[in-house]
Tab-separated table of C-alpha atoms in Angstrom:
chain	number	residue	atom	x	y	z
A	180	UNK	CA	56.252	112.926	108.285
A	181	UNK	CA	56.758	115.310	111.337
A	182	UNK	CA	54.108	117.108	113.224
A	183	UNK	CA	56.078	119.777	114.159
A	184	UNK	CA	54.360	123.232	112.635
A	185	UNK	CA	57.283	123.868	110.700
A	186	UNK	CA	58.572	120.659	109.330
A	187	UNK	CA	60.271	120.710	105.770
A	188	UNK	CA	58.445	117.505	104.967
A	189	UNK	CA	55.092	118.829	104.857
A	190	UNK	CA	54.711	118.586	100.951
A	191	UNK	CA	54.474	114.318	101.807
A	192	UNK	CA	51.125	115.065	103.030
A	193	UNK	CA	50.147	116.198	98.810
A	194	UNK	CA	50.906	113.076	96.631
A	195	UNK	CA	48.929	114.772	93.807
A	196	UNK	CA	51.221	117.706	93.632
A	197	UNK	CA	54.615	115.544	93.959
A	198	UNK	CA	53.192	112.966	91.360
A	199	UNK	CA	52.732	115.896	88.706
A	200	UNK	CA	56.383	117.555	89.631
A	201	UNK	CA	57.537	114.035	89.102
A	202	UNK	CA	56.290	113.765	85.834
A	203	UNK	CA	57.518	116.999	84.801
A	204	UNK	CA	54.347	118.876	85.036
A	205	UNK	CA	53.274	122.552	86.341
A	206	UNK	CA	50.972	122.039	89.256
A	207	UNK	CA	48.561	124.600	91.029
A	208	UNK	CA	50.567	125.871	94.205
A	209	UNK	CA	49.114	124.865	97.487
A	210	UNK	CA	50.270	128.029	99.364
A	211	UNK	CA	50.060	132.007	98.592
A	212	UNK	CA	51.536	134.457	100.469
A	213	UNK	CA	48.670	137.160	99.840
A	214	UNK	CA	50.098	141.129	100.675
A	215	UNK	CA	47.120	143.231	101.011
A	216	UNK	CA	49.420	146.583	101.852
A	217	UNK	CA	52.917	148.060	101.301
A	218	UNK	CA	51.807	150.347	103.879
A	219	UNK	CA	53.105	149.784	107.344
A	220	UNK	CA	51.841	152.208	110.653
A	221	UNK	CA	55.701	150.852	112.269
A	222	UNK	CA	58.999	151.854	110.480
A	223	UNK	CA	61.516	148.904	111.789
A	224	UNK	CA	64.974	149.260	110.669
A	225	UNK	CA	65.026	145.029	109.965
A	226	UNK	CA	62.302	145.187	107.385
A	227	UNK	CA	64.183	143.318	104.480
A	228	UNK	CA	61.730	145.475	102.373
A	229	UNK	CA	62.914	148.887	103.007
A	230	UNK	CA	66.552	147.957	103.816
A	231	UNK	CA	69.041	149.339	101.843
A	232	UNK	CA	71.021	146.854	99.833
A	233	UNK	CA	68.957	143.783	100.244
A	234	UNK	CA	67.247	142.424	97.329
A	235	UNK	CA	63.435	142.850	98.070
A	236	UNK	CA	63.744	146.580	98.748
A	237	UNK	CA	64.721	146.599	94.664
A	238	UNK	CA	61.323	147.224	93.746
A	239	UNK	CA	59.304	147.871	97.004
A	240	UNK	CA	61.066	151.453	98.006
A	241	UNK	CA	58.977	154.003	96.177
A	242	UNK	CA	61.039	157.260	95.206
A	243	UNK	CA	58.205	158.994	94.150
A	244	UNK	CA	56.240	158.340	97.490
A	245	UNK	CA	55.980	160.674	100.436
A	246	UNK	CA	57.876	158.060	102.412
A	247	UNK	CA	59.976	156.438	100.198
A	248	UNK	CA	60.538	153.238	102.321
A	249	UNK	CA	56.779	153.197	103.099
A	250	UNK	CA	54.654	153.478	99.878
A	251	UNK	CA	50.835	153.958	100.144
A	252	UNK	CA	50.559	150.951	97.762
A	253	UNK	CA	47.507	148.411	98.384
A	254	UNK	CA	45.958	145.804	96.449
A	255	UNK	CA	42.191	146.691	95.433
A	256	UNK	CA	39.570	144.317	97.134
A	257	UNK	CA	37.733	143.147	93.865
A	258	UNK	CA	40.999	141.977	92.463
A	259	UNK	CA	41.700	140.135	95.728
A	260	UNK	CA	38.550	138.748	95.729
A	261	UNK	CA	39.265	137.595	91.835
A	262	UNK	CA	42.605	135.823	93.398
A	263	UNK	CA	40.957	133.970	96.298
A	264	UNK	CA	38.318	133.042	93.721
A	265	UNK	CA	40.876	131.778	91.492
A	266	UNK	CA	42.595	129.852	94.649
A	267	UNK	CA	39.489	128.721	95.260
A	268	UNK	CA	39.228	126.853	91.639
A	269	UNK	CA	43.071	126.362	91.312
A	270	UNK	CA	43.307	124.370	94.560
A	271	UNK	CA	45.575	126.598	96.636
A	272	UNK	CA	44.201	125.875	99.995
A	273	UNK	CA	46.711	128.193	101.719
A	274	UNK	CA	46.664	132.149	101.864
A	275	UNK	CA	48.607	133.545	104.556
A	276	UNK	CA	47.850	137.280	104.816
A	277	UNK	CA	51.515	139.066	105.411
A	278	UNK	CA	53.327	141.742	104.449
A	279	UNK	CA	55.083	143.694	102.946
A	280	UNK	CA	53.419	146.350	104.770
A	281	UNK	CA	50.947	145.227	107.630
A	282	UNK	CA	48.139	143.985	106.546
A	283	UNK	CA	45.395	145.413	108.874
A	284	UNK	CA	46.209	148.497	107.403
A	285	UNK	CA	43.906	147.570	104.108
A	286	UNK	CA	40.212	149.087	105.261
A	287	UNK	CA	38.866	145.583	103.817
A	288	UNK	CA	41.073	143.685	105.679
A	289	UNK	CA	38.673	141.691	107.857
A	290	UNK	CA	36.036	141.646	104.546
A	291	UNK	CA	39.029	139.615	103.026
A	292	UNK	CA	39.915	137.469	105.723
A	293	UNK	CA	35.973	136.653	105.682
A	294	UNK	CA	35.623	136.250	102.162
A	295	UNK	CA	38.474	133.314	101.785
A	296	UNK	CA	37.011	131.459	104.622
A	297	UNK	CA	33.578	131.900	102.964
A	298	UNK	CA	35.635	129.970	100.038
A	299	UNK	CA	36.341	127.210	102.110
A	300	UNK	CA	40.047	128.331	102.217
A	301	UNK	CA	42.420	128.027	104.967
A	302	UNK	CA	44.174	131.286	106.141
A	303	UNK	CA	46.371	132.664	108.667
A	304	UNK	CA	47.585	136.108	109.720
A	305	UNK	CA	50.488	137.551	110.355
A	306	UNK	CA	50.273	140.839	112.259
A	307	UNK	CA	52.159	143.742	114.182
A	308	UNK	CA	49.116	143.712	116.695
A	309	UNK	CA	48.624	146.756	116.851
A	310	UNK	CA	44.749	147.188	114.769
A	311	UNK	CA	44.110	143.315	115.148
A	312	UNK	CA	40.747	143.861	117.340
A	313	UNK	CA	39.332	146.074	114.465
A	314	UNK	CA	39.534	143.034	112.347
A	315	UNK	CA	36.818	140.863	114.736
A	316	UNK	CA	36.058	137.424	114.573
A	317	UNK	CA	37.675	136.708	110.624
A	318	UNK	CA	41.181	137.032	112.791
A	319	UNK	CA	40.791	134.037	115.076
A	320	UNK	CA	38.962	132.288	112.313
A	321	UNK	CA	42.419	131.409	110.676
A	322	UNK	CA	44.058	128.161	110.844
A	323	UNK	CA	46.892	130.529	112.644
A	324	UNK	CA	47.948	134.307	113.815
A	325	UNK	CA	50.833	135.110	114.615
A	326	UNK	CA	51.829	138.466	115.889
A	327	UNK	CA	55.370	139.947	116.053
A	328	UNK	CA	56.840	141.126	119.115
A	329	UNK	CA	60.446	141.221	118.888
A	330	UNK	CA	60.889	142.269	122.586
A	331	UNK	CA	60.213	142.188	125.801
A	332	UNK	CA	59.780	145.483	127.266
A	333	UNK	CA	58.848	149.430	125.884
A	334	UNK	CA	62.368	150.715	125.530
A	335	UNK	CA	63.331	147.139	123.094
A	336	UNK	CA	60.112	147.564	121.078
A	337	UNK	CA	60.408	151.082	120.251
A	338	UNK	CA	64.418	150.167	119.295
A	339	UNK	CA	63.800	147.557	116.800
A	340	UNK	CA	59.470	148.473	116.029
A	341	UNK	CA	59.397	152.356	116.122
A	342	UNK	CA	56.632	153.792	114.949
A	343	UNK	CA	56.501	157.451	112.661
A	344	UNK	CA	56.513	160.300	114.745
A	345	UNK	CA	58.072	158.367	118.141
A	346	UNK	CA	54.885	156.599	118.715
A	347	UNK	CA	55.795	153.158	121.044
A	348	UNK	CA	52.856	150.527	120.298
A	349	UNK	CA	54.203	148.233	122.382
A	350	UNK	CA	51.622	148.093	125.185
A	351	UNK	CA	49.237	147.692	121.805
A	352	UNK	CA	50.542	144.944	120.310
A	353	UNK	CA	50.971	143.211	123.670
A	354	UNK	CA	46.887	144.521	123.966
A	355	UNK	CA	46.869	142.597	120.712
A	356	UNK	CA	47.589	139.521	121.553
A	357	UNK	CA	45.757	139.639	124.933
A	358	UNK	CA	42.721	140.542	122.795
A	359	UNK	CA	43.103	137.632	120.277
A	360	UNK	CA	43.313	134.919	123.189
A	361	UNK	CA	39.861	136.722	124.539
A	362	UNK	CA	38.445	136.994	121.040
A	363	UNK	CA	39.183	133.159	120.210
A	364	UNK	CA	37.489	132.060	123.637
A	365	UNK	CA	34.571	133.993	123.609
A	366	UNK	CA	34.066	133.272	119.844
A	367	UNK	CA	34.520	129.418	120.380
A	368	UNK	CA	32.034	129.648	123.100
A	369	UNK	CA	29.126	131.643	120.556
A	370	UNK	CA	29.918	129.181	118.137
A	371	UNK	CA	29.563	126.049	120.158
A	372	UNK	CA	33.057	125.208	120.650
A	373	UNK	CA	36.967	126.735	120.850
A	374	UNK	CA	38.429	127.428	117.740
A	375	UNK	CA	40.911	126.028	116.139
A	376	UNK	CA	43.043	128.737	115.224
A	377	UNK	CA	46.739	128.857	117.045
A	378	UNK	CA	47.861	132.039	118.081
A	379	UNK	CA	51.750	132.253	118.310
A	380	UNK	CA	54.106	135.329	119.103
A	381	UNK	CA	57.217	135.851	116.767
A	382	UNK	CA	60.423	137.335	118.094
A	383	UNK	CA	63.095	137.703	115.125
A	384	UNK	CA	66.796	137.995	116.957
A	385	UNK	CA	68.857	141.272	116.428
A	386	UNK	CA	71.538	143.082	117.893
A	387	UNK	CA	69.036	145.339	119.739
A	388	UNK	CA	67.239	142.592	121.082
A	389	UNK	CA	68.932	139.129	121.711
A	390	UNK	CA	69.201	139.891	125.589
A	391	UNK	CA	65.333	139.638	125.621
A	392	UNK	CA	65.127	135.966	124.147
A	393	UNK	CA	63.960	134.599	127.724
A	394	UNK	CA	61.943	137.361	128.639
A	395	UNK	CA	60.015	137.684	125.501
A	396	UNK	CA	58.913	133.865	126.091
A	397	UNK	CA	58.008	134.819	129.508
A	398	UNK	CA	55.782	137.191	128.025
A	399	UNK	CA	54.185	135.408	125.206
A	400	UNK	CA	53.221	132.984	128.016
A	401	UNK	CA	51.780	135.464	130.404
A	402	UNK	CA	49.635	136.623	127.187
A	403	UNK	CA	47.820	133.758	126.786
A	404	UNK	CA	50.034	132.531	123.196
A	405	UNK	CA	49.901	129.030	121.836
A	406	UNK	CA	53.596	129.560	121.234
A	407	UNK	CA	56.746	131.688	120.297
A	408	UNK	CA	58.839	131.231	117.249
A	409	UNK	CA	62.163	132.594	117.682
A	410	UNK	CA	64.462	133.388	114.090
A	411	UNK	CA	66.839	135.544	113.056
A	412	UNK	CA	67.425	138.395	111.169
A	413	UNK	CA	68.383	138.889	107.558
A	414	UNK	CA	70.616	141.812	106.425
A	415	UNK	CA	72.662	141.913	103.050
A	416	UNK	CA	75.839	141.310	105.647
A	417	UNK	CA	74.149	137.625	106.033
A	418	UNK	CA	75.558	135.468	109.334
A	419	UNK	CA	78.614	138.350	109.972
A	420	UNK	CA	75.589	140.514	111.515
A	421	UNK	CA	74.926	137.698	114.476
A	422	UNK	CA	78.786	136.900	114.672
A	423	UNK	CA	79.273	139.072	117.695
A	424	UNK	CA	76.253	137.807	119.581
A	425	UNK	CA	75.162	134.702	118.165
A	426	UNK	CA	76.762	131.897	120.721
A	427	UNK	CA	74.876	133.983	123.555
A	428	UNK	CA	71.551	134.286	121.412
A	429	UNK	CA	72.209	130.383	120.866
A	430	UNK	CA	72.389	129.638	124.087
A	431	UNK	CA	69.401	131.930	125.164
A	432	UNK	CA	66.847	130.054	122.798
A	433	UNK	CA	68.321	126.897	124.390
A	434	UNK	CA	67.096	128.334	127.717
A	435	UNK	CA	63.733	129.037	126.681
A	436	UNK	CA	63.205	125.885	125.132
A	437	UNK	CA	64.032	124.079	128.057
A	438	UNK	CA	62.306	126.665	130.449
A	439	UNK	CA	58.884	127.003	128.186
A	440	UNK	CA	58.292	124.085	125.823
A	441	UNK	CA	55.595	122.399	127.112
A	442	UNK	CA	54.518	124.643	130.057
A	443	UNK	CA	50.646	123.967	131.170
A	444	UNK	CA	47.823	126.125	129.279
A	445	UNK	CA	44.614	125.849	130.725
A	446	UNK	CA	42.157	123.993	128.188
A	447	UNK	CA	44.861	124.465	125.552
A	448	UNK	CA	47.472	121.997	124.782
A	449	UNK	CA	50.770	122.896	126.021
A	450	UNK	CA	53.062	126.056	124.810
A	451	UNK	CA	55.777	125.447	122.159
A	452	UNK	CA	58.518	126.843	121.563
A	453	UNK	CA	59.621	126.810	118.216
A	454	UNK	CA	63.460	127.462	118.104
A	455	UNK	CA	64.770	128.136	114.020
A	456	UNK	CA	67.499	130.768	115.188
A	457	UNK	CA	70.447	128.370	114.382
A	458	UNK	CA	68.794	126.744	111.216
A	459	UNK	CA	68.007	129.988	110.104
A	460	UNK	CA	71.326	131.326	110.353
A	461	UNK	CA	72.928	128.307	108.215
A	462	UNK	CA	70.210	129.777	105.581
A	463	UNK	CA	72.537	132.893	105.530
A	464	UNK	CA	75.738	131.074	105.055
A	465	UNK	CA	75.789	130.123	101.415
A	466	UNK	CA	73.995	129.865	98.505
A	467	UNK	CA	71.956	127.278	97.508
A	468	UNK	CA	73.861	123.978	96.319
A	469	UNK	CA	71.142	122.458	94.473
A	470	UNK	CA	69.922	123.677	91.518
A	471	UNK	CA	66.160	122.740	91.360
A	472	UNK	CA	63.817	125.302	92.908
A	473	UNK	CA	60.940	123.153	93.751
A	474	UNK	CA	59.309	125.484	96.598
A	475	UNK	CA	58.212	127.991	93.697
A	476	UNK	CA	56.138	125.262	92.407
A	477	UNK	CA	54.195	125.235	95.644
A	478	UNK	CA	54.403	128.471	97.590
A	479	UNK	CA	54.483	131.958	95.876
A	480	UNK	CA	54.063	135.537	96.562
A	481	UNK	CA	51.951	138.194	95.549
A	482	UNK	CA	52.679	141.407	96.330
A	483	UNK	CA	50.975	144.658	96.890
A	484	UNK	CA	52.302	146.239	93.634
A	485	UNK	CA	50.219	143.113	91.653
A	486	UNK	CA	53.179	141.395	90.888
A	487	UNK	CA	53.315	137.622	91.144
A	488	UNK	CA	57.235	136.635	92.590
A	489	UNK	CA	58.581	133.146	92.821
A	490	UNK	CA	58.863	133.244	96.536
A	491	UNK	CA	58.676	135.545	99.826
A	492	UNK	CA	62.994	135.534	99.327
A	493	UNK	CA	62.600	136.642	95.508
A	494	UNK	CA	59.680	139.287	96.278
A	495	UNK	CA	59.812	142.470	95.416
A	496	UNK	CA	63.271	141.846	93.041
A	497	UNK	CA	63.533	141.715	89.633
A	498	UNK	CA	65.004	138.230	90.681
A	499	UNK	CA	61.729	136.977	92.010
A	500	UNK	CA	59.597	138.449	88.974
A	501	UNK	CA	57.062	136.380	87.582
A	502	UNK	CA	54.335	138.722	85.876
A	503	UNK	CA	51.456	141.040	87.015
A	504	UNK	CA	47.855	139.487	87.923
A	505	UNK	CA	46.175	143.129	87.056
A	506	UNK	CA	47.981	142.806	83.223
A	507	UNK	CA	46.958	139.154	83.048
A	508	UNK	CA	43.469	139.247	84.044
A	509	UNK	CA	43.855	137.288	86.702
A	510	UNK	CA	45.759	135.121	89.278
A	511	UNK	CA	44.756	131.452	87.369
A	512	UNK	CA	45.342	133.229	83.771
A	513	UNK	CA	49.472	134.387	84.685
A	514	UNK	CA	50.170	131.136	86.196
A	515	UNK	CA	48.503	129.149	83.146
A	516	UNK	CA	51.066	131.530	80.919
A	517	UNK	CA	53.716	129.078	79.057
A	518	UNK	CA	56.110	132.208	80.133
A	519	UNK	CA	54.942	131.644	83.745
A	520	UNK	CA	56.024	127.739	83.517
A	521	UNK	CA	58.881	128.190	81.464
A	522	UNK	CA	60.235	130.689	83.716
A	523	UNK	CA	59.880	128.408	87.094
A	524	UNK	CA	61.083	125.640	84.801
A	525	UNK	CA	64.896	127.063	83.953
A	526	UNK	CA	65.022	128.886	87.370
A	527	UNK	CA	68.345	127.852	88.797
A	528	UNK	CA	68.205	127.664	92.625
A	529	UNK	CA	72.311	128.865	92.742
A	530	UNK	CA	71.386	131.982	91.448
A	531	UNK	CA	69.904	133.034	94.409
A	532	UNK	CA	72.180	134.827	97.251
A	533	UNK	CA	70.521	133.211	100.243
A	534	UNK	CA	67.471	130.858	100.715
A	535	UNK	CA	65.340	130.463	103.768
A	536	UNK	CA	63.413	127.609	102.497
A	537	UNK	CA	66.545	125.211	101.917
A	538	UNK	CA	65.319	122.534	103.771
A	539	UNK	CA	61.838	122.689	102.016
A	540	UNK	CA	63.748	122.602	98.632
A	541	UNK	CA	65.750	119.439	99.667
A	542	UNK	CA	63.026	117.681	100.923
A	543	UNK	CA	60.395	118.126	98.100
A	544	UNK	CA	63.668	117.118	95.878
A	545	UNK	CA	63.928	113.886	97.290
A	546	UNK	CA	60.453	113.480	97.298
A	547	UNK	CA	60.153	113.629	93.445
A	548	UNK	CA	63.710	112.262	92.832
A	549	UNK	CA	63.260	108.229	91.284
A	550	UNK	CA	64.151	105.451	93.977
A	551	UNK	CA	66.181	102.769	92.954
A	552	UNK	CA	64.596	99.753	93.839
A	553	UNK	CA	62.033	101.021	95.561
A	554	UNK	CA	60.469	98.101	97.651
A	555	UNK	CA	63.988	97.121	98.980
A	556	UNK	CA	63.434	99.340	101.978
């Protein structure tokens, strides 16, 4: 099993969860993607949720809103705290606080952070930056933050991150993660030691931005970051949007890697660089060809609106739909539902236009598919 952050074979480290999936059985995921807030304070044009066309705008956009694309829609903090409760009793260790909208936006943001940790849970955060010091010491109490950048100077960030009205955060979320490397040192110091938590800068690669690849690692460097995970963008057009730049993006994130992985951090170990912009992209090529959706079983979504969705790829789409926590009492009580299991059960992978989690998929597959012969290694 790799130790590489993002390695597909993670799920070999839970032989519980791949002995029930190999005996046909519904486990407890391991992993929630928890969305506090529809609500974002930046409006950027690559936000699969309010892009026209692509499937998790389907039941994110709001008509009825003031800003359509940008619903005032948040999850209630009693009902969150029933969820992590529920986690808490279910066994799913991992709630990663996304969006959606950003999540700092909630007013109980930190309070939630705080109360999962209080459950012994592990968390991360993924952020825009720009209100992370009002969240205090719950943010560098996660496992991991990551905050997303996308560029490396004003004039990128306010192409591909505008804010409403003109507003250009950039010097914020920069601020942002300046403040988190501070925060996580001076907390580790009040508490006895540094924490554990790894802070990382994302940059997602788009037409507006792909000249900035090396300079945005530059950056995330000079800020103090643990790391930079470069991807790419997902439109409904799917790889023909990174045809006209994508061998020069390629060869960009080639650069950094060779430039940045591994550079010195003082009393840190040394900065990654996490490079998915080519696997990414084969994501975008094809369907599926497998027909067992296995990452369901162990990551899934819930959204702002209540609704529980098979995946982060499937969320907000009629697709994705799984049921409502708020109708079913509860986060433990929909996925105990026969519908619930039945429903991940005859899910066919194919179905889906584009998966990001392919190599998840195939590798949990293999891991529950019968060996022949097993000690004849």
């Amino acid at each position: 099993m790799s130790d590489n952050a993002y390695a597909p074979d993670k799920i070999l480290a839970h032989p519980e969860t791949l002995k029930v999936l190999r005996e046909g059985g519904h486990p407890y995921p391991l992993h929630l993607h928890l969305i506090l807030s529809d609500l974002c304070n930046l409006d950027c044009g690559g936000c699969s949720y309010r892009m026209s066309g692509y499937p998790s705008s389907e039941l994110f956009i709001d008509p009825k809103a003031a800003i359509p694309r940008n619903p005032n829609r948040m999850l209630e903090t009693p009902l969150v705290e029933s969820v992590l409760r529920d986690c808490a009793a279910m066994g799913t260790c991992a709630i990663e606080f996304t969006g959606g909208g950003e999540p700092t936006v909630h007013p109980d943001c930190s309070h939630l952070l705080d109360y999962a940790q209080n459950l012994d849970l592990d968390t991360a955060l993924i952020t825009n930056g720009i209100l992370l010091p009002k969240i205090g010491a719950p943010a560098v109490r996660t496992q991991w933050l990551r905050i997303s950048l996308d560029a490396a100077t004003p004039e990128t960030y306010a192409r591909v991150r505008p804010g409403f009205g003109s507003v250009n955060h950039f010097e914020r979320a920069c601020k942002g993660v300046r403040w988190a490397v501070e925060e996580r040192w001076s907390r580790g110091t009040e508490w006895g030691d540094t924490t554990d938590c790894t802070i990382g800068v994302g940059f997602v690669v788009q037409a507006e931005n792909h000249h900035e690849i090396v300079d945005a690692a530059a950056l995330a460097y000079a800020l103090g970051a643990d790391n930079i995970r470069i991807s790419g963008l997902f439109t409904p057009r799917g790889d023909e949007y990174h045809a006209p730049f994508r061998k020069v993006a390629e060869r960009r994130a080639v650069e950094v890697v060779a430039q940045f992985d591994g550079a010195p951090i003082d009393g840190r170990p040394p900065f990654r660089v996490f490079n998915r912009y080519g696997e990414k992209l084969s994501d975008l090529a094809a369907p599926p060809d497998y027909s067992r959706c296995s990452y369901q079983r162990v990551t899934t979504y819930l959204g702002a609106d209540a609704n529980l969705y098979r995946c982060c790829v499937t969320s907000y789409s009629k697709h994705g739909l799984l049921g409502n926590v708020r109708d079913a009492a509860g986060f433990k009580a929909l996925w105990d539902r026969a519908s619930t299991r039945a429903e991940l059960e005859c899910f066919d992978a194919r179905s889906c236009e584009r998966c990001q989690h392919n190599d998840k998929n195939r590798a949990i597959n293999q891991a529950i598919t019968p060996i022949t012969h097993p000690f004849f290694v």
